[in-house]
Coordinates of C-alpha atoms in Angstrom, one line a residue:
M1 CA -11.2 -13.8 20.9
D2 CA -9.3 -11.7 18.2
T3 CA -11.7 -9.7 16.0
T4 CA -9.2 -8.0 13.8
R5 CA -9.1 -8.9 10.1
V6 CA -5.7 -10.4 10.5
G7 CA -6.9 -12.6 13.4
Q8 CA -9.9 -13.7 11.4
I9 CA -7.7 -14.7 8.4
L10 CA -5.2 -16.6 10.5
R11 CA -8.0 -18.5 12.3
Q12 CA -9.7 -19.4 9.0
Q13 CA -6.5 -20.3 7.0
G14 CA -3.9 -21.1 9.6
T15 CA -0.4 -20.4 8.1
V16 CA -0.5 -17.8 5.3
A17 CA 2.1 -16.8 2.7
L18 CA 2.7 -13.1 3.2
P19 CA 4.2 -11.3 0.2
G20 CA 5.9 -8.0 0.7
V21 CA 4.7 -5.0 -1.2
Y22 CA 6.1 -1.5 -1.9
D23 CA 3.4 0.4 -3.7
T24 CA -0.2 0.2 -4.7
L25 CA 0.5 -1.8 -7.9
S26 CA 2.4 -4.5 -6.1
A27 CA -0.4 -4.7 -3.5
K28 CA -3.1 -4.9 -6.1
I29 CA -1.2 -7.7 -7.9
C30 CA -1.0 -9.6 -4.7
E31 CA -4.7 -9.1 -4.1
K32 CA -5.6 -10.3 -7.7
A33 CA -3.3 -13.3 -7.1
G34 CA -5.5 -14.2 -4.1
F35 CA -3.3 -13.3 -1.1
P36 CA -5.5 -12.3 1.8
M37 CA -2.9 -9.9 3.2
T38 CA 0.6 -8.5 2.6
F39 CA 3.3 -6.6 4.5
I40 CA 5.5 -3.6 3.8
S41 CA 9.1 -3.2 4.9
G42 CA 11.4 -0.3 5.5
Y43 CA 13.8 -1.7 2.9
S44 CA 11.1 -1.9 0.1
V45 CA 10.0 1.7 0.8
A46 CA 13.5 3.1 0.9
A47 CA 14.5 1.2 -2.3
T48 CA 11.6 2.5 -4.2
A49 CA 11.5 6.0 -2.7
I50 CA 15.1 7.0 -2.7
G51 CA 17.0 4.2 -4.4
E52 CA 18.9 3.3 -1.3
P53 CA 18.8 0.5 1.2
D54 CA 17.0 1.1 4.5
L55 CA 19.9 2.6 6.5
G56 CA 17.8 4.9 8.6
L57 CA 17.4 7.5 5.8
L58 CA 13.6 7.4 6.0
T59 CA 11.6 8.0 9.1
Q60 CA 9.0 5.7 10.5
T61 CA 6.5 8.3 9.6
E62 CA 7.5 8.1 5.9
I63 CA 7.3 4.3 5.9
T64 CA 3.9 4.4 7.7
D65 CA 2.6 7.0 5.3
R66 CA 3.5 4.8 2.3
A67 CA 1.5 2.0 3.9
R68 CA -1.4 4.4 4.5
R69 CA -1.4 5.6 0.9
I70 CA -1.4 2.0 -0.3
C71 CA -4.4 1.2 1.9
M72 CA -6.2 4.4 0.9
S73 CA -5.9 3.6 -2.8
F74 CA -8.0 0.5 -2.4
E75 CA -10.7 2.7 -0.9
Q76 CA -10.5 5.8 -3.0
F77 CA -9.6 4.8 -6.5
N78 CA -12.1 2.0 -7.2
D79 CA -14.9 4.3 -8.2
L80 CA -15.6 7.6 -9.9
I81 CA -16.3 9.6 -6.8
G82 CA -13.7 12.4 -6.5
V83 CA -12.3 12.1 -10.0
D84 CA -12.7 15.8 -10.6
D85 CA -10.8 16.6 -7.4
R86 CA -8.0 14.2 -8.5
I87 CA -7.8 15.8 -11.9
A88 CA -7.7 19.3 -10.5
L89 CA -4.9 18.2 -8.1
A90 CA -2.9 16.6 -10.8
E91 CA -3.3 19.7 -13.0
R92 CA -2.2 21.9 -10.1
F93 CA 1.1 19.9 -9.9
G94 CA 1.6 20.2 -13.7
V95 CA 0.4 16.8 -14.8
E96 CA -1.0 17.0 -18.4
S97 CA -2.6 14.3 -20.6

């Protein structure tokens, strides 16, 4: 018996439309539209990161890191915990309001 979230969704819903995402905004739009899960592709990451098709210019680590950051944003940025740290980090990199 599959106990992963993907397995649970597939057992409950059967066939699922699976939209592709490339950043946190596109993932959140899909979530708000009611999609239970999404996927990320090498092409979408390459196109939005370097403006080129996926011709092996990005490593698997870079693509996986993008997916990790998208997932982390759902956990980290939905509350006020750590706002001071994020502001300090942004200021360190020269971001100003």
